[in-house]
Each structure stands twice: as C-alpha cells, then as structure tokens.
Tab-separated table of N, CA and C in Angstrom:
chain	number	residue	atom	x	y	z
A	428	MET	N	-53.794	-169.231	63.179
A	428	MET	CA	-54.553	-168.148	63.709
A	428	MET	C	-55.574	-168.855	63.620
A	429	CYS	N	-56.631	-168.790	64.586
A	429	CYS	CA	-57.987	-168.988	64.728
A	429	CYS	C	-59.032	-168.090	64.804
A	430	TRP	N	-59.596	-168.630	64.141
A	430	TRP	CA	-60.898	-167.184	63.914
A	430	TRP	C	-62.330	-166.867	65.062
A	431	GLY	N	-62.538	-166.208	65.799
A	431	GLY	CA	-63.980	-165.889	66.026
A	431	GLY	C	-64.992	-165.367	64.966
A	432	VAL	N	-65.433	-165.754	64.725
A	432	VAL	CA	-66.963	-165.224	64.195
A	432	VAL	C	-68.174	-164.081	64.901
A	433	PRO	N	-68.608	-163.049	64.902
A	433	PRO	CA	-68.785	-162.573	64.979
A	433	PRO	C	-70.901	-163.141	64.355
A	434	ALA	N	-72.061	-163.259	65.565
A	434	ALA	CA	-73.370	-163.773	65.726
A	434	ALA	C	-74.105	-163.138	66.346
A	435	VAL	N	-75.006	-163.171	66.336
A	435	VAL	CA	-76.418	-162.907	67.242
A	435	VAL	C	-76.918	-163.283	67.974
A	436	VAL	N	-77.339	-163.341	69.178
A	436	VAL	CA	-78.067	-164.770	69.732
A	436	VAL	C	-79.278	-164.676	69.894
A	437	LYS	N	-80.259	-165.614	69.209
A	437	LYS	CA	-81.475	-165.519	68.523
A	437	LYS	C	-82.202	-165.971	70.033
A	438	LYS	N	-81.916	-167.445	70.418
A	438	LYS	CA	-82.263	-168.070	71.577
A	438	LYS	C	-81.394	-168.776	72.697
A	439	ILE	N	-81.563	-168.393	74.206
A	439	ILE	CA	-81.021	-169.312	75.404
A	439	ILE	C	-81.442	-170.357	75.440
A	440	PHE	N	-81.337	-171.435	75.345
A	440	PHE	CA	-81.545	-172.871	76.062
A	440	PHE	C	-81.944	-172.545	77.299
A	441	ASP	N	-83.011	-173.671	77.869
A	441	ASP	CA	-83.332	-173.225	79.507
A	441	ASP	C	-82.432	-173.898	80.186
A	442	ASP	N	-81.274	-174.793	79.973
A	442	ASP	CA	-79.788	-175.650	80.725
A	442	ASP	C	-79.076	-174.031	80.444
A	443	ASN	N	-79.258	-173.068	80.136
A	443	ASN	CA	-78.273	-171.667	80.034
A	443	ASN	C	-76.898	-172.197	79.188
A	444	LEU	N	-76.762	-173.648	78.563
A	444	LEU	CA	-75.347	-173.956	78.201
A	444	LEU	C	-75.255	-173.947	76.671
A	445	ARG	N	-76.292	-173.602	76.044
A	445	ARG	CA	-76.194	-173.471	74.524
A	445	ARG	C	-77.579	-172.205	74.451
A	446	ALA	N	-76.808	-171.914	73.425
A	446	ALA	CA	-77.666	-170.579	72.334
A	446	ALA	C	-77.969	-171.055	71.016
A	447	LEU	N	-79.280	-170.156	70.300
A	447	LEU	CA	-79.276	-170.224	68.786
A	447	LEU	C	-78.496	-169.017	68.615
A	448	VAL	N	-77.588	-169.270	67.806
A	448	VAL	CA	-76.827	-167.643	66.908
A	448	VAL	C	-77.182	-167.488	65.686
A	449	ASP	N	-77.347	-166.152	65.092
A	449	ASP	CA	-76.881	-166.627	63.361
A	449	ASP	C	-75.796	-165.046	62.940
A	450	TYR	N	-75.373	-165.822	62.171
A	450	TYR	CA	-73.732	-165.995	61.700
A	450	TYR	C	-74.242	-164.700	60.437
A	451	GLY	N	-75.314	-163.785	59.966
A	451	GLY	CA	-75.697	-162.975	59.481
A	451	GLY	C	-76.552	-163.530	58.202
A	452	ASP	N	-76.227	-165.120	57.797
A	452	ASP	CA	-77.433	-165.504	57.162
A	452	ASP	C	-78.533	-166.004	56.826
A	453	GLY	N	-78.797	-165.947	58.126
A	453	GLY	CA	-80.831	-165.875	58.639
A	453	GLY	C	-80.587	-167.659	58.827
A	454	ILE	N	-79.586	-167.979	59.218
A	454	ILE	CA	-79.871	-169.769	59.351
A	454	ILE	C	-79.238	-169.579	61.002
A	455	ASP	N	-80.853	-169.961	61.738
A	455	ASP	CA	-79.881	-170.113	62.768
A	455	ASP	C	-78.958	-171.295	63.677
A	456	ARG	N	-78.011	-171.238	64.331
A	456	ARG	CA	-76.769	-172.585	64.412
A	456	ARG	C	-77.172	-173.152	66.384
A	457	GLU	N	-76.674	-173.269	67.454
A	457	GLU	CA	-76.589	-174.294	68.220
A	457	GLU	C	-75.190	-173.737	68.441
A	458	VAL	N	-74.712	-173.497	69.667
A	458	VAL	CA	-73.589	-173.155	69.854
A	458	VAL	C	-73.444	-173.481	71.144
A	459	ILE	N	-72.343	-173.627	72.050
A	459	ILE	CA	-72.543	-173.459	72.977
A	459	ILE	C	-71.602	-172.290	73.981
A	460	ILE	N	-72.407	-172.443	74.617
A	460	ILE	CA	-72.435	-170.588	76.304
A	460	ILE	C	-71.405	-170.653	76.551
A	461	GLY	N	-69.696	-170.571	76.099
A	461	GLY	CA	-68.489	-171.300	76.781
A	461	GLY	C	-67.671	-170.028	77.406
A	462	VAL	N	-68.811	-168.910	77.824
A	462	VAL	CA	-68.231	-167.850	78.711
A	462	VAL	C	-68.508	-167.977	79.998
A	463	SER	N	-68.328	-167.923	81.057
A	463	SER	CA	-68.633	-167.269	82.447
A	463	SER	C	-69.521	-166.415	82.768
A	464	ASP	N	-68.323	-165.926	82.439
A	464	ASP	CA	-68.479	-164.479	83.732
A	464	ASP	C	-69.071	-163.183	82.675
A	465	GLU	N	-70.242	-163.465	81.664
A	465	GLU	CA	-70.780	-162.318	81.002
A	465	GLU	C	-72.005	-162.868	80.908
A	466	ASP	N	-72.843	-162.076	81.168
A	466	ASP	CA	-74.750	-162.931	80.547
A	466	ASP	C	-75.111	-162.641	79.406
A	467	ILE	N	-74.524	-163.474	79.220
A	467	ILE	CA	-74.943	-163.881	77.184
A	467	ILE	C	-76.661	-163.295	77.180
A	468	LYS	N	-76.892	-162.896	76.554
A	468	LYS	CA	-78.472	-162.130	76.396
A	468	LYS	C	-78.968	-162.544	74.958
A	469	VAL	N	-80.329	-162.694	74.756
A	469	VAL	CA	-81.002	-162.842	73.557
A	469	VAL	C	-81.065	-161.421	72.770
A	470	GLY	N	-79.790	-161.259	71.982
A	470	GLY	CA	-79.929	-159.800	70.908
A	470	GLY	C	-78.462	-159.765	71.193
A	471	ASP	N	-77.667	-160.461	71.550
A	471	ASP	CA	-76.145	-159.588	71.986
A	471	ASP	C	-75.608	-160.489	71.112
A	472	VAL	N	-74.217	-159.727	70.791
A	472	VAL	CA	-73.649	-159.702	69.737
A	472	VAL	C	-72.249	-160.503	70.412
A	473	VAL	N	-71.889	-161.616	69.925
A	473	VAL	CA	-70.951	-162.260	70.537
A	473	VAL	C	-69.588	-162.573	69.490
A	474	ILE	N	-69.021	-163.823	70.547
A	474	ILE	CA	-68.065	-164.376	68.784
A	474	ILE	C	-67.459	-165.707	69.631
A	475	VAL	N	-67.797	-166.713	68.418
A	475	VAL	CA	-68.243	-167.547	68.138
A	475	VAL	C	-67.015	-168.571	67.419
A	476	HIS	N	-66.136	-169.146	68.573
A	476	HIS	CA	-65.119	-170.355	67.765
A	476	HIS	C	-65.017	-171.707	67.830
A	477	ALA	N	-65.611	-172.399	66.629
A	477	ALA	CA	-65.319	-173.514	66.650
A	477	ALA	C	-66.852	-174.406	67.665
A	478	GLY	N	-67.362	-173.778	67.702
A	478	GLY	CA	-69.158	-173.684	67.851
A	478	GLY	C	-69.630	-173.534	69.987
A	479	VAL	N	-68.215	-172.609	69.515
A	479	VAL	CA	-68.689	-172.334	71.347
A	479	VAL	C	-68.072	-170.149	71.378
A	480	ILE	N	-69.260	-170.114	72.236
A	480	ILE	CA	-69.310	-168.023	72.229
A	480	ILE	C	-68.389	-168.162	73.156
A	481	ILE	N	-67.068	-167.257	72.558
A	481	ILE	CA	-65.848	-166.729	73.375
A	481	ILE	C	-65.944	-166.162	74.533
A	482	SER	N	-66.833	-164.502	73.768
A	482	SER	CA	-66.884	-163.548	74.237
A	482	SER	C	-68.395	-162.868	73.637
A	483	LYS	N	-68.441	-161.756	74.853
A	483	LYS	CA	-69.827	-161.008	73.507
A	483	LYS	C	-69.322	-159.818	73.631
A	484	ILE	N	-69.219	-159.072	72.398
A	484	ILE	CA	-68.771	-157.438	72.604
A	484	ILE	C	-70.087	-156.375	72.049
A	485	ASP	N	-69.146	-155.159	72.114
A	485	ASP	CA	-70.651	-154.003	71.407
A	485	ASP	C	-69.843	-153.812	69.943
A	486	GLU	N	-71.126	-152.707	69.807
A	486	GLU	CA	-70.677	-152.259	68.478
A	486	GLU	C	-69.662	-151.805	68.553
A	487	LYS	N	-69.394	-150.415	69.089
A	487	LYS	CA	-67.631	-150.416	68.459
A	487	LYS	C	-67.272	-151.281	68.723
A	488	ASP	N	-66.863	-152.788	69.156
A	488	ASP	CA	-65.441	-153.683	69.209
A	488	ASP	C	-66.187	-154.423	67.569
A	489	LEU	N	-67.461	-154.381	67.313
A	489	LEU	CA	-67.977	-154.937	66.324
A	489	LEU	C	-67.321	-154.296	64.923
A	490	ASP	N	-67.558	-153.141	65.505
A	490	ASP	CA	-67.064	-152.010	63.691
A	490	ASP	C	-65.554	-152.480	63.932
A	491	LEU	N	-64.890	-152.159	64.732
A	491	LEU	CA	-63.220	-152.646	64.802
A	491	LEU	C	-63.021	-153.704	64.435
A	492	TYR	N	-63.553	-154.403	64.858
A	492	TYR	CA	-63.794	-156.479	63.935
A	492	TYR	C	-64.321	-155.955	62.414
A	493	GLU	N	-65.004	-155.626	62.338
A	493	GLU	CA	-65.405	-154.769	60.909
A	493	GLU	C	-64.227	-154.761	59.600
A	494	GLU	N	-63.305	-153.715	60.620
A	494	GLU	CA	-62.894	-153.267	59.985
A	494	GLU	C	-61.637	-153.533	59.353
A	495	TYR	N	-61.286	-154.522	60.712
A	495	TYR	CA	-60.120	-155.348	60.842
A	495	TYR	C	-59.819	-156.129	59.869
A	496	ILE	N	-60.732	-156.960	59.110
A	496	ILE	CA	-60.974	-158.164	58.469
A	496	ILE	C	-61.571	-157.581	56.966
A	497	GLU	N	-61.882	-156.356	56.445
A	497	GLU	CA	-62.614	-156.038	55.941
A	497	GLU	C	-60.597	-155.525	55.085
A	498	LYS	N	-59.765	-154.924	56.270
A	498	LYS	CA	-58.070	-154.595	55.905
A	498	LYS	C	-57.619	-155.627	55.504
A	499	ILE	N	-57.504	-156.777	56.685
A	499	ILE	CA	-56.756	-158.283	55.938
A	499	ILE	C	-57.465	-158.257	54.308
A	500	LEU	N	-59.014	-158.695	53.716
A	500	LEU	CA	-59.387	-158.910	52.561
A	500	LEU	C	-58.559	-157.649	52.072
A	501	ARG	N	-59.025	-156.655	51.954
A	501	ARG	CA	-57.472	-156.026	50.799
A	501	ARG	C	-56.723	-156.278	50.908
A	502	ASP	N	-56.280	-156.099	51.631
A	502	ASP	CA	-54.562	-156.586	51.683
A	502	ASP	C	-54.160	-157.771	50.937
A	503	GLU	N	-55.244	-158.969	51.478
A	503	GLU	CA	-54.855	-159.727	50.584
A	503	GLU	C	-55.154	-160.022	48.689
A	504	ARG	N	-55.999	-159.169	48.206
A	504	ARG	CA	-56.497	-158.720	46.994
A	504	ARG	C	-54.816	-157.722	46.583
A	505	GLU	N	-55.161	-157.025	47.091
A	505	GLU	CA	-53.351	-156.367	46.206
A	505	GLU	C	-52.272	-157.139	46.476
A	506	ASN	N	-51.787	-157.864	47.683
A	506	ASN	CA	-50.310	-158.285	47.655
A	506	ASN	C	-51.181	-160.495	47.486
A	507	PRO	N	-51.293	-160.538	47.161
A	507	PRO	CA	-51.603	-162.013	47.034
A	507	PRO	C	-50.746	-162.687	48.083
A	508	ASP	N	-49.393	-162.488	47.652
A	508	ASP	CA	-48.294	-163.595	47.682
A	508	ASP	C	-48.018	-163.260	49.720
A	509	LEU	N	-48.953	-162.368	49.798
A	509	LEU	CA	-49.255	-162.558	51.540
A	509	LEU	C	-49.295	-163.696	52.256
A	510	SER	N	-50.384	-164.573	51.511
A	510	SER	CA	-51.354	-165.384	52.074
A	510	SER	C	-50.359	-166.694	51.799
A	511	GLU	N	-48.731	-166.625	51.037
A	511	GLU	CA	-47.873	-168.133	51.413
A	511	GLU	C	-47.450	-168.126	52.272
C-alpha cells in the first residue's frame, strides 16, 4: 500500500510545476505539482506521495483522513499481530 501525506502549500514557483509544502513540522519541502485538473493555490491542503502532489483536499476530507489514520494506529496498538 502507498501512503499519501497531507501538506499545506506554502509557495507556488513561477513555473507552476513545483511548490513548497509543509507537512506540519514547520519545514518547507519542494514537491512537484502532479495534478493537472485542479487549481493549486497557496494555503491549499494537498496529498503528497513520493514528492508529487496527487490531489487537493478540503477540510472535510482532511478530517476523514485523520480519523482513518488514527483508527489504523489504534488498531495496530490493540492488535500488533495485524501488521505481520
């Protein structure tokens, strides 16, 4: 399974092909804007996989994503054999 990680767009480069994003740790990282049908803007929350923005998400989707990750982590703690 592949993981996409939510991040906030901090800057769009002039070529509109690259952006700086923050994954929540305060460190800006350069990524490729890989979605062509979505208008990515500074402040948007996006999903990044392998250094490429693969989608833009809204607050509702972000909340669902966080709930899903919390459930996975909780299930893993309660049932460590699941990860084998």
